[in-house]
Short mmCIF file of C-alpha atoms in Angstrom, two decimals:
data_model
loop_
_atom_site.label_atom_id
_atom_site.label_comp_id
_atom_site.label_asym_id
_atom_site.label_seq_id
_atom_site.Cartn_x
_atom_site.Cartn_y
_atom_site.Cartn_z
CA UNK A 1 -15.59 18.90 6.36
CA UNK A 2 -19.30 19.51 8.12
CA UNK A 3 -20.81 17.57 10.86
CA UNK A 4 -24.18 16.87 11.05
CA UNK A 5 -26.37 20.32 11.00
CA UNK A 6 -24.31 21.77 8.55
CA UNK A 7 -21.39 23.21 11.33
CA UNK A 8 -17.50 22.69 9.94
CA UNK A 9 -15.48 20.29 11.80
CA UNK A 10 -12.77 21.82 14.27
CA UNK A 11 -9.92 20.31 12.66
CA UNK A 12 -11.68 21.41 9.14
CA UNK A 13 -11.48 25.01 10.29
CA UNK A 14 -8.34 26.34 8.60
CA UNK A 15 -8.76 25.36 5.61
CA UNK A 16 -12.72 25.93 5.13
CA UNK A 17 -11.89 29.82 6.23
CA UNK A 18 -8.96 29.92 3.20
CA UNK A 19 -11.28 28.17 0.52
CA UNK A 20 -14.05 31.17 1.48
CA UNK A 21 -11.92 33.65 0.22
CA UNK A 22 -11.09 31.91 -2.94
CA UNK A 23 -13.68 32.69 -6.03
CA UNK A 24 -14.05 29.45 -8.39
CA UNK A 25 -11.69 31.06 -11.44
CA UNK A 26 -9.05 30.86 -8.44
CA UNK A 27 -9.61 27.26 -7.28
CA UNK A 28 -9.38 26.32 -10.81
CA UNK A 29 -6.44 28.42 -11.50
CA UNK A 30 -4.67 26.68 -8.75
CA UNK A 31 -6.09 23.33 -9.89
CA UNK A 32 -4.12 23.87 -13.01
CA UNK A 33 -1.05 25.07 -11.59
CA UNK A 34 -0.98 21.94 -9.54
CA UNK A 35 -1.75 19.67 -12.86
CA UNK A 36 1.16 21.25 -14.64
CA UNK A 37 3.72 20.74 -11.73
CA UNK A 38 3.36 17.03 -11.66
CA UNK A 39 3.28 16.99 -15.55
CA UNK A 40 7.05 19.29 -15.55
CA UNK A 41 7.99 16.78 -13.31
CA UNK A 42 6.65 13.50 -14.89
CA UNK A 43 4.41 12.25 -12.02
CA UNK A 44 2.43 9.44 -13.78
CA UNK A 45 1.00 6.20 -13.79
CA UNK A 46 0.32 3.75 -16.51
CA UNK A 47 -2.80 2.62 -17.18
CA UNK A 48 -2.68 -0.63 -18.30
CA UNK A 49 -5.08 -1.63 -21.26
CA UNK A 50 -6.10 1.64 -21.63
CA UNK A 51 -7.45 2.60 -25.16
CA UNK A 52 -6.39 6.17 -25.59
CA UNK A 53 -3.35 6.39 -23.77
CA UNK A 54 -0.88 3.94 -21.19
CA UNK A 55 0.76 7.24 -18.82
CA UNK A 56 -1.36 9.67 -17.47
CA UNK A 57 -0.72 12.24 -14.94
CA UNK A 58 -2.17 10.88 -11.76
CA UNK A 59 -5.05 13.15 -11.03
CA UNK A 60 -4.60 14.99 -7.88
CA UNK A 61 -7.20 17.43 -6.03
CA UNK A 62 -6.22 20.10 -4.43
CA UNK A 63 -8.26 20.25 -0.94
CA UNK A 64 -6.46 18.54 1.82
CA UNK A 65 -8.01 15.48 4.21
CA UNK A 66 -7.89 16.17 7.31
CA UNK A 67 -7.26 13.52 10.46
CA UNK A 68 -7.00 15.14 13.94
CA UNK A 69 -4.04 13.86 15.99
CA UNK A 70 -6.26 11.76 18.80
CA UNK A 71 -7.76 10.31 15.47
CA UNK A 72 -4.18 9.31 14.48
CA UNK A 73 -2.53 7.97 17.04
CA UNK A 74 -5.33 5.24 17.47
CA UNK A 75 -4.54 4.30 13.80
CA UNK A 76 -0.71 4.37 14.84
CA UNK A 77 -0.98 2.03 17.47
CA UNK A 78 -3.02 -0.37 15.45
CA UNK A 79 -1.09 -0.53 12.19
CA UNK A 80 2.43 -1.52 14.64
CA UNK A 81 0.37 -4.05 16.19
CA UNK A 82 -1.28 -5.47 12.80
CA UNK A 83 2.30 -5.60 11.23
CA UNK A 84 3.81 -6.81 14.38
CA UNK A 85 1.57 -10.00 14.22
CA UNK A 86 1.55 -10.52 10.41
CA UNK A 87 5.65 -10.43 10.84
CA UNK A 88 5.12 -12.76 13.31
CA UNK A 89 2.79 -15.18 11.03
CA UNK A 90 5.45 -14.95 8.15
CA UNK A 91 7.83 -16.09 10.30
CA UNK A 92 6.16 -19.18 11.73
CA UNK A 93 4.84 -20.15 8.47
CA UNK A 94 8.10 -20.35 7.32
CA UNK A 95 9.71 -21.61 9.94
CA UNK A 96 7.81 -24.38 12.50
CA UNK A 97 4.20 -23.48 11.32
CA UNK A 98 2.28 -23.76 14.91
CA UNK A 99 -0.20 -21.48 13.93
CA UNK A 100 -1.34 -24.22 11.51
CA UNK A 101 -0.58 -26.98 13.56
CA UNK A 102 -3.05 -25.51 16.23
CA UNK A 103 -5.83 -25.24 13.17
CA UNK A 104 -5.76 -21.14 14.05
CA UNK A 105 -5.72 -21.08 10.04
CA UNK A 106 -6.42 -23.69 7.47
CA UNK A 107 -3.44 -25.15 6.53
CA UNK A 108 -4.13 -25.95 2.63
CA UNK A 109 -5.40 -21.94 2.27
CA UNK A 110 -2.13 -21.12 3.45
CA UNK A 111 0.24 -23.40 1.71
CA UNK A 112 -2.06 -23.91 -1.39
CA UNK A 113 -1.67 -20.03 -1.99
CA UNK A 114 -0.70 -18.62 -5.06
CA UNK A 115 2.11 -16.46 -3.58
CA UNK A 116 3.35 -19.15 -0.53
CA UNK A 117 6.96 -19.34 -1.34
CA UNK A 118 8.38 -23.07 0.02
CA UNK A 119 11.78 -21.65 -1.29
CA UNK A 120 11.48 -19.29 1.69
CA UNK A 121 11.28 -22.15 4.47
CA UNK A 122 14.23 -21.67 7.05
CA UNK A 123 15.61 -18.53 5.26
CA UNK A 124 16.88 -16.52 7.55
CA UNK A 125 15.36 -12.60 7.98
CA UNK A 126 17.22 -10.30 9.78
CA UNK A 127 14.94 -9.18 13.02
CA UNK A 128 12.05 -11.42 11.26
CA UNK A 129 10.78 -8.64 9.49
CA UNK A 130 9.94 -9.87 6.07
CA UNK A 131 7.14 -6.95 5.23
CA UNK A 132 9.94 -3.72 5.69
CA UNK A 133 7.54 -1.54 3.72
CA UNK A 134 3.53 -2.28 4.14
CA UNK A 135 0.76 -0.15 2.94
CA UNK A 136 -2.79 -1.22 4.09
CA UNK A 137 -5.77 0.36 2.93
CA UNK A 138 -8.34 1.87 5.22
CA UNK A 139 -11.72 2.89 5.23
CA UNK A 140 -13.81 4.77 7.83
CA UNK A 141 -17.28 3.34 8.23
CA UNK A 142 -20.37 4.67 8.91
CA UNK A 143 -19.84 4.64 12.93
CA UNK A 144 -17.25 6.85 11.65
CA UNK A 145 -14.30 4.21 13.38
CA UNK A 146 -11.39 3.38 10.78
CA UNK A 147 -11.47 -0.45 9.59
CA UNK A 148 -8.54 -2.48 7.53
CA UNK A 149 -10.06 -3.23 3.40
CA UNK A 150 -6.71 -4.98 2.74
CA UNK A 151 -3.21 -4.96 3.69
CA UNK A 152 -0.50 -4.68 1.37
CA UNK A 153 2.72 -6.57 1.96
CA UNK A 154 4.55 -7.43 -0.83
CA UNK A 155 5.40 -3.99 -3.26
CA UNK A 156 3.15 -1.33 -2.29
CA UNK A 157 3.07 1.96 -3.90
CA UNK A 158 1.75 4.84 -3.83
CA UNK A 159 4.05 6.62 -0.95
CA UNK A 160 5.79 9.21 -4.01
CA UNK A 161 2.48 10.55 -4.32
CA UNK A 162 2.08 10.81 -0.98
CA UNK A 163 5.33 13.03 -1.08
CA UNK A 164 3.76 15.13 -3.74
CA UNK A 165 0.86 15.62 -2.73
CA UNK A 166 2.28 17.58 0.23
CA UNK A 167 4.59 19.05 -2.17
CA UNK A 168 1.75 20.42 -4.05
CA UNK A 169 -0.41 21.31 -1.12
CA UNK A 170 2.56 23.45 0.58
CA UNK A 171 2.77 25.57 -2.69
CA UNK A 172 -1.07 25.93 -2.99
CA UNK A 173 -1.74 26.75 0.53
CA UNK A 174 1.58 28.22 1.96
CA UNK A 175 -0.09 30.08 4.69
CA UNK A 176 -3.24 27.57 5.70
CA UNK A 177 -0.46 24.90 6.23
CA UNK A 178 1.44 27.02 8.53
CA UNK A 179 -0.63 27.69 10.93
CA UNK A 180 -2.86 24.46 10.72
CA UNK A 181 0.21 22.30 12.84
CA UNK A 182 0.58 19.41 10.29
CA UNK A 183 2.88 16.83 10.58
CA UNK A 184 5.64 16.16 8.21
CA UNK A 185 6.06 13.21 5.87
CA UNK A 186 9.14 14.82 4.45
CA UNK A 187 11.06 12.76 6.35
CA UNK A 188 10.07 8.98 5.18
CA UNK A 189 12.61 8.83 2.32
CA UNK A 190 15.13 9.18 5.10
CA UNK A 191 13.21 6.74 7.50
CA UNK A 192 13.37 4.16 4.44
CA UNK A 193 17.01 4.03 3.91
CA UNK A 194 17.16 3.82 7.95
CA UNK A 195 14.95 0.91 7.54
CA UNK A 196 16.53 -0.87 4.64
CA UNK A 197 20.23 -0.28 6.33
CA UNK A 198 18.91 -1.90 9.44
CA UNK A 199 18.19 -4.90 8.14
CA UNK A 200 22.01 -5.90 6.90
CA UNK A 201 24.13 -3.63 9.81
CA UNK A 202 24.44 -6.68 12.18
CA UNK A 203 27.05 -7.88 9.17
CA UNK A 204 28.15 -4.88 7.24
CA UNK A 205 28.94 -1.34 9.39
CA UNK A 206 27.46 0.89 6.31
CA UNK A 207 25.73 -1.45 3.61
CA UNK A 208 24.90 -0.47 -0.16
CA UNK A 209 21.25 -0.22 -0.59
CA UNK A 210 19.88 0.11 -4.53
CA UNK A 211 16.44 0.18 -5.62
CA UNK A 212 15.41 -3.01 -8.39
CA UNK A 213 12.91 -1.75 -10.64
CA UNK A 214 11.29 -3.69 -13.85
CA UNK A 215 12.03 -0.69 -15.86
CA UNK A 216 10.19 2.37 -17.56
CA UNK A 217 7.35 0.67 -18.66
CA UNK A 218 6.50 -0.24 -15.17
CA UNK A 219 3.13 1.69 -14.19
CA UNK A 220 5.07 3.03 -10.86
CA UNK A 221 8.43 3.41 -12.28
CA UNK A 222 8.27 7.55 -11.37
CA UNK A 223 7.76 5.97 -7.83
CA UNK A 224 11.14 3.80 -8.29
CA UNK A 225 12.81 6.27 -9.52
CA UNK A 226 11.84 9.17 -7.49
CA UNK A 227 12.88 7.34 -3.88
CA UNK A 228 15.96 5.87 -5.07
CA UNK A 229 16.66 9.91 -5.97
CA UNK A 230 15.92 11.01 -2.79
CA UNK A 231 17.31 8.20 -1.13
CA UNK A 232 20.90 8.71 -2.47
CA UNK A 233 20.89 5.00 -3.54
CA UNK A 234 21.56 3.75 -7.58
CA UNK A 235 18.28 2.59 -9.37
CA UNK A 236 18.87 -0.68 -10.76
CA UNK A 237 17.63 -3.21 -13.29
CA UNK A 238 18.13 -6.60 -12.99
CA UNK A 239 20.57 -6.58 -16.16
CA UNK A 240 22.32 -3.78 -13.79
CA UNK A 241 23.05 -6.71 -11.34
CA UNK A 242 25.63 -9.99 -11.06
CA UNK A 243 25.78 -12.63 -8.58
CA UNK A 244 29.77 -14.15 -8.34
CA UNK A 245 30.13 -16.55 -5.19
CA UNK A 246 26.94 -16.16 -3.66
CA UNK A 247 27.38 -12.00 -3.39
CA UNK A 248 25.66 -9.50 -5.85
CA UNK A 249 27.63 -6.74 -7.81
CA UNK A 250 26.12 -3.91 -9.40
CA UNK A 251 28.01 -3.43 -12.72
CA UNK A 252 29.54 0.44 -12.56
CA UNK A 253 31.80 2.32 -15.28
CA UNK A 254 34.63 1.53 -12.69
CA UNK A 255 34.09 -2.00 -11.93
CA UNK A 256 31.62 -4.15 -9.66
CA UNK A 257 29.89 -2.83 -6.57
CA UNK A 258 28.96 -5.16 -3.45
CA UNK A 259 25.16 -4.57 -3.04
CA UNK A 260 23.76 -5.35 0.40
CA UNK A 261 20.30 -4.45 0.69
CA UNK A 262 17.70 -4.63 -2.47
CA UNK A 263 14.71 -2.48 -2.38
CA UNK A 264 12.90 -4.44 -4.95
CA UNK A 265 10.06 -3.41 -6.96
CA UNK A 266 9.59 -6.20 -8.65
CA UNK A 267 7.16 -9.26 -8.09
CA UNK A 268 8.53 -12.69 -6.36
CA UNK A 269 8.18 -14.48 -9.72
CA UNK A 270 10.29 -12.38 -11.84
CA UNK A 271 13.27 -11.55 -9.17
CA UNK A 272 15.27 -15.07 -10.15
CA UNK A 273 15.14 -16.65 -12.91
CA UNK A 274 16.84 -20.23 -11.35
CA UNK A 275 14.47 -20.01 -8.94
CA UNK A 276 10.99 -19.27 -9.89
CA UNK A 277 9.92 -17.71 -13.42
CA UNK A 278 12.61 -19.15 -15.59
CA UNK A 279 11.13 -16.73 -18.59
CA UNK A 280 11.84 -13.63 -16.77
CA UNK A 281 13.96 -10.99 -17.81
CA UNK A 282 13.65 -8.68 -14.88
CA UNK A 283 15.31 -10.04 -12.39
CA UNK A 284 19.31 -11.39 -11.63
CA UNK A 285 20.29 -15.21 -12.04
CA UNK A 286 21.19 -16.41 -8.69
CA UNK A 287 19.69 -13.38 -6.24
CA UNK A 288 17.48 -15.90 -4.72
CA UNK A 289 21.26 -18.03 -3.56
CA UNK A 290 22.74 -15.04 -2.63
CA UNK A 291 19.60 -14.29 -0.40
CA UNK A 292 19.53 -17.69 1.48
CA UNK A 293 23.24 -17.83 1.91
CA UNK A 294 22.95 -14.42 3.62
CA UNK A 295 25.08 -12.19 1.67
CA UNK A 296 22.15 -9.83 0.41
CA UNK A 297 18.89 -9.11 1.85
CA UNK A 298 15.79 -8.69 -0.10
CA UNK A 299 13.11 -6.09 1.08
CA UNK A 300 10.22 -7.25 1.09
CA UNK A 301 11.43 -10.88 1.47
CA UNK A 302 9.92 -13.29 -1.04
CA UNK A 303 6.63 -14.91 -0.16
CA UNK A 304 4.87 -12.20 2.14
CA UNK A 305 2.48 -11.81 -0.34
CA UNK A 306 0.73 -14.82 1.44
CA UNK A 307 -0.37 -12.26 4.63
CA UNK A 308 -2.26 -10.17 2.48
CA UNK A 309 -3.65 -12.71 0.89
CA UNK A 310 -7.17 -11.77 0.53
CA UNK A 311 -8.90 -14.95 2.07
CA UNK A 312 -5.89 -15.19 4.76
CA UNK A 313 -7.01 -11.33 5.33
CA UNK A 314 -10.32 -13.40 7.33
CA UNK A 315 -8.16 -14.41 9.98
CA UNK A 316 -5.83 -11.45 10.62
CA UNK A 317 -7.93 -11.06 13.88
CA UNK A 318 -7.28 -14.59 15.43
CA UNK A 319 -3.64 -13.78 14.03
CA UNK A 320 -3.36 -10.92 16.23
CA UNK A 321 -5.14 -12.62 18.71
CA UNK A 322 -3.03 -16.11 19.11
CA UNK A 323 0.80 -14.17 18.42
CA UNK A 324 -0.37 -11.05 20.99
CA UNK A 325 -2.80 -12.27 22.81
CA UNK A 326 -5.22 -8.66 22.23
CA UNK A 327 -8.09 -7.99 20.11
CA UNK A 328 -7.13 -6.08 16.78
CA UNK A 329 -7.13 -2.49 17.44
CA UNK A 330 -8.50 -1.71 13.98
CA UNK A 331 -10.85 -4.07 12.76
CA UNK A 332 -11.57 -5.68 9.29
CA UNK A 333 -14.66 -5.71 6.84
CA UNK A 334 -17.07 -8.95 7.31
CA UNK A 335 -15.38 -10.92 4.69
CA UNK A 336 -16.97 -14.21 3.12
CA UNK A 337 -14.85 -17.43 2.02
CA UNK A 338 -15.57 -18.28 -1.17
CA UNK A 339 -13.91 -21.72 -0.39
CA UNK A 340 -16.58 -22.50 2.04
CA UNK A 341 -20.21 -23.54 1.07
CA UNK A 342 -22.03 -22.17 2.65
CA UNK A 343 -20.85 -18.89 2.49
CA UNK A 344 -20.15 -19.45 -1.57
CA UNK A 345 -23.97 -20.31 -1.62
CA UNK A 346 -24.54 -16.93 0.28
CA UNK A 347 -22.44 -15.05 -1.95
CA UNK A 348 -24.35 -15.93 -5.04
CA UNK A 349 -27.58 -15.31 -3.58
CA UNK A 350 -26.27 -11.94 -2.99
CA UNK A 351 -23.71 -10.82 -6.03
CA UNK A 352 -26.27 -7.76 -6.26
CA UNK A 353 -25.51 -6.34 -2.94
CA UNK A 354 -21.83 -7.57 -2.30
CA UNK A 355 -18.33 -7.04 -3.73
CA UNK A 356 -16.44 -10.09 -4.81
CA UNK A 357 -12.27 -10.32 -5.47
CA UNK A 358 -10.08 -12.96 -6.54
CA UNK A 359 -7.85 -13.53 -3.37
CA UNK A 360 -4.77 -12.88 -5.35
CA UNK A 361 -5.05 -9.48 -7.17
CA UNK A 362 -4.32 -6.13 -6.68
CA UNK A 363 -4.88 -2.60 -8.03
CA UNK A 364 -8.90 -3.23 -8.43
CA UNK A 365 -8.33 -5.40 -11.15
CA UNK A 366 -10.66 -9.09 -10.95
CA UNK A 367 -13.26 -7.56 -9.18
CA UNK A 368 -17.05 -7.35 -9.29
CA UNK A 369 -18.94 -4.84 -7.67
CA UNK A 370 -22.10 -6.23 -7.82
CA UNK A 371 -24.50 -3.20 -7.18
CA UNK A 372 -23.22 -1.21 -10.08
CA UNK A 373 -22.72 -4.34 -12.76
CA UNK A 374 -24.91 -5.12 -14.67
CA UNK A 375 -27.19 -8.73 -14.49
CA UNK A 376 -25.36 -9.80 -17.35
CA UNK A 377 -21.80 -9.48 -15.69
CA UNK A 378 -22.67 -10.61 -12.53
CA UNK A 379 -24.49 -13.94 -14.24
CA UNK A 380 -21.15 -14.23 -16.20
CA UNK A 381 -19.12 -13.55 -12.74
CA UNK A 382 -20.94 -16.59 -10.94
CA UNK A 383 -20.12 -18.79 -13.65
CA UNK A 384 -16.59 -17.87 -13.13
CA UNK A 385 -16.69 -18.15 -9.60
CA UNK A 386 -18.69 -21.45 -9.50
CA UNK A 387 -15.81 -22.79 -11.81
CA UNK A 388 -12.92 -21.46 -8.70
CA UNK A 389 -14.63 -20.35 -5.32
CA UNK A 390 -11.01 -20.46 -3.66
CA UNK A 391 -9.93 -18.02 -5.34
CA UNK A 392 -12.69 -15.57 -4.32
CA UNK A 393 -13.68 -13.88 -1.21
CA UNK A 394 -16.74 -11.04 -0.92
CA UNK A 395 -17.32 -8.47 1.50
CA UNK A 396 -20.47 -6.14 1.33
CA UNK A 397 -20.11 -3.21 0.20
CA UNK A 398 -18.73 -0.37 1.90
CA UNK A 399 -20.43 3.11 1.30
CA UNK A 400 -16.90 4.42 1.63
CA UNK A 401 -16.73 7.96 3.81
CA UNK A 402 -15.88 11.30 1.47
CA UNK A 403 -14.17 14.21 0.99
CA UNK A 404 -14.45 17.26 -0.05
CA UNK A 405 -12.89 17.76 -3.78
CA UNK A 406 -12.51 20.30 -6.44
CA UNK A 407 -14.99 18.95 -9.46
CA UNK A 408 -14.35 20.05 -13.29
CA UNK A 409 -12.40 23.29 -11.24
CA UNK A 410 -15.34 24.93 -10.20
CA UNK A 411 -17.54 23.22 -7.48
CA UNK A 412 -16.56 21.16 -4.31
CA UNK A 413 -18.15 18.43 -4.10
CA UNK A 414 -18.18 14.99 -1.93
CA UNK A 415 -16.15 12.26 -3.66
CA UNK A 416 -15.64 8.84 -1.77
CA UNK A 417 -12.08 8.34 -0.26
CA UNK A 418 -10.11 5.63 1.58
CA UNK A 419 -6.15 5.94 3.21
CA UNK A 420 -3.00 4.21 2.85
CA UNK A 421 -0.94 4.76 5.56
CA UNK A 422 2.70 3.72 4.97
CA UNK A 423 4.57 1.86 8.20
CA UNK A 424 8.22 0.90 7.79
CA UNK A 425 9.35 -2.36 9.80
CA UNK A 426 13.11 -3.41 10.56
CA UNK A 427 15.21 -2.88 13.60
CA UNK A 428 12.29 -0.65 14.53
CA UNK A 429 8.58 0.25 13.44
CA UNK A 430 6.78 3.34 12.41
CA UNK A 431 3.93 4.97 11.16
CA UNK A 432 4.82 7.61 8.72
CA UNK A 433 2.22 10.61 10.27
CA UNK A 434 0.20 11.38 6.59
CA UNK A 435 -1.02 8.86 4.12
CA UNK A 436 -1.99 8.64 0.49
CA UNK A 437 -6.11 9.80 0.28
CA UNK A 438 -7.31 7.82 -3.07
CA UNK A 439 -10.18 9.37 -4.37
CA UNK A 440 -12.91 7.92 -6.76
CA UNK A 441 -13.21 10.97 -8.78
CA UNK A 442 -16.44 9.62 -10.86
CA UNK A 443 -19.77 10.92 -8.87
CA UNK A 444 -20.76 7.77 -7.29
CA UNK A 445 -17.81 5.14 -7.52
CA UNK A 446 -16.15 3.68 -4.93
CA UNK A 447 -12.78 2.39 -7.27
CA UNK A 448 -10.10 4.36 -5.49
CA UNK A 449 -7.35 2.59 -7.84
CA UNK A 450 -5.08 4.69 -9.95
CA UNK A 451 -5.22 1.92 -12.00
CA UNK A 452 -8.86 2.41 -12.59
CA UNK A 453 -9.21 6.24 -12.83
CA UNK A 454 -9.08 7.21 -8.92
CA UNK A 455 -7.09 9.99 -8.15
CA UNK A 456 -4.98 11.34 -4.85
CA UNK A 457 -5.04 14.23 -2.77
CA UNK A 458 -3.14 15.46 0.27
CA UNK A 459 -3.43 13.79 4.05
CA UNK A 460 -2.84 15.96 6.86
CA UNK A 461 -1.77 14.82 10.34
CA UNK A 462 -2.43 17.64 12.68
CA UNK A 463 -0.27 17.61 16.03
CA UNK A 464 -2.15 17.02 19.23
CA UNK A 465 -2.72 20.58 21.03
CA UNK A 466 0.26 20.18 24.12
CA UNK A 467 -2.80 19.86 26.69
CA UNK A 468 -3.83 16.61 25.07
CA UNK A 469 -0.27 15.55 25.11
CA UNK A 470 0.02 16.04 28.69
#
């Protein structure tokens, strides 16, 4: 919200005038408000392994990030082009795998990855967009330039919040909003279902979308439920689902309904049992037929959790740079193979000032960051990783930028913050114009994972002033 010498950032303006006139029994009345709004409408997440509780509400703050529109459209432009070229490296991996052939990436950290899917060689995808929905994380670093932590291809969440968060915000500060020219994210549930349609109209003139979700106990199942709601689509469990002749049914009180397009929410493993996990019990015998033969699409398309692989995340610049031929607009975090040596040796000499992650997880879990472990875990940590470098990578780490958030519902204070922009890919691309701002609530923490106690707050887009535009 300030700049250097204490003066508040144009863009900050708005809103810094409104919180003036608030005392702190109003900012924490507010807070509450807020709190009990997404708890009346059963916004959570579950925790998993949590000792006191598995649902929480997610924990929201109240005081809006704010991007200025030239800010914005330079993050546009470089998300489309990111996605662009990691659509294009699904596609040749999958198909005639030059990029490997001209040693652009290793070949055995490709294929050798955990979620590489050889079932998906030759399989057709509509407009060879097999990431429809992607939500990469990014942090602004201390040039104050926005860089790409990780990109998130294969179910991201997080977009509902999003939705409420600007829900929330509206309500809070009706008249701050008004004038302050944000740009809408109402709009994205519609954008989806454009998005998802797209990718079967070349065969069907108005296909059946429905939304796959594990089930209740899933930690994002508000999430599943909440688009499908707005989307005007049925919410479906795999049990809800039957494959006949190659084509999936939905089972309905009046018979079975041809389903075209399946949002899924549930991991590659679990969406066929013929096909991969044979023990699962979320997903529908024979989708995985169906899918090759070309009578349903799956969004995302099995397998492109191997482009945000973390150790494939390296090479997302030479990516961009063999498929486009231009530099990556937004670049990535120094990142350090595990797999390699000399940079293992490196990482171990270091574990006190980096931040190491097993290539294949997600939601902050098999992480160490070393500065705020103790000697003990990080001693136990190199063991681990002496035992499997390749599954490791390390970056240093990031003194993440901050925000300004309500504390205990009395003081603002700085909390550290990154952004997940959502883009949509299928006949088209785009941006939606806000984002989900995680917040590491604890003083000092940079874990912006729900999963691990981070909260949310509001993202607004302002509109370029029409000068600019012209």
């Amino acid at each position: 919200m300030y700049a250097e010498g204490g003066m508040v950032r144009e863009h900050y303006n708005p809103i810094h005038a409104r919180l003036a006139t608030l005392s702190p029994e109003a900012l924490a009345e507010r807070q509450k408000t807020l709190e009990r709004s997404f708890l009346l409408q059963g916004i959570t997440f579950t925790v998993y392994g949590a000792e006191a509780t598995t649902e929480r509400i997610i924990p929201t703050d109240l005081i809006p990030r704010i991007i200025p529109g030239a800010e914005w459209n330079r993050i546009e432009k470089g998300l489309i082009q990111r996605l662009k070229a990691l659509n294009m490296f699904l596609a040749d991996i999958y198909g005639e795998q030059q990029i490997l052939m001209d040693g652009v990436v290793p070949r055995d950290l490709v294929l050798g990855a955990a979620s590489y899917r050889r079932e998906m060689q030759h399989v057709f995808v509509p407009h060879k967009a097999y990431a429809n929905v992607c939500g990469s994380d990014l942090i602004r670093g201390q040039d104050g330039e926005f860089a790409v932590l990780e990109d998130n291809l294969r179910v991201p969440s997080g977009v509902s919040y999003m939705l409420a968060n600007r829900d929330a915000a509206k309500r809070t500060f009706p008249g701050t909003f008004r004038i302050a020219n944000v740009r809408p994210v109402e709009r994205y549930p519609d954008l989806l279902l454009a998005t998802l349609k797209s990718m079967a109209a070349e065969w069907r003139p108005n296909p059946q979308v429905a939304v796959l979700t594990p089930g209740v106990y899933n930690s994002a199942y508000y999430e599943h439920a909440y688009l499908a709601r707005l989307m005007g689509v049925p919410l479906v469990e795999g049990r809800d689902l039957v494959v006949h002749e190659n084509q999936v049914y939905m089972r309905t009180t009046t018979g079975l309904r041809r389903i075209d397009v399946i949002y899924r929410r549930v991991d590659d493993d679990f969406i066929d049992p013929l096909t991969f996990r044979r023990d699962s019990g979320l997903g529908v015998a024979g989708l995985f037929n169906a899918y090759r033969a070309g009578n349903v699409v799956i969004c995302n398309a099995p397998g492109t959790g191997v482009a945000d692989d973390k150790a494939v995340y390296a090479y997302v610049p030479d990516i961009i740079r063999y498929y486009l031929d231009e530099d990556a607009i937004l670049p990535n975090i120094e990142t350090f193979l595990c797999r390699e040596p000399a940079q293992l040796s490196h990482v171990l000499a270091n574990l006190d000032k980096l931040v190491v992650k097993a290539v294949g997880a997600s939601g902050g879990y098999g992480m160490l960051v070393g500065p705020h472990a103790s000697q003990k875990e990080r001693d136990e940590f190199a063991t681990v990783l002496r035992a499997d470098p390749g599954n490791y990578i390390a970056q240093p780490t990031i003194q993440l930028s901050t925000a300004p958030c309500l504390i205990d519902g009395a003081n603002i204070e700085p909390r550290h913050v990154d952004l997940r922009p959502f883009i949509l890919s299928g006949e088209k691309t785009v941006v939606t114009p806000g984002a989900l701002t995680r917040v590491a609530l604890r003083r000092g923490s940079l874990v912006v994972n729900s999963s691990q106690g981070g909260g949310s707050k509001d993202t607004w887009v302002l509109s370029e002033p029409r000068s600019a535009k012209s």
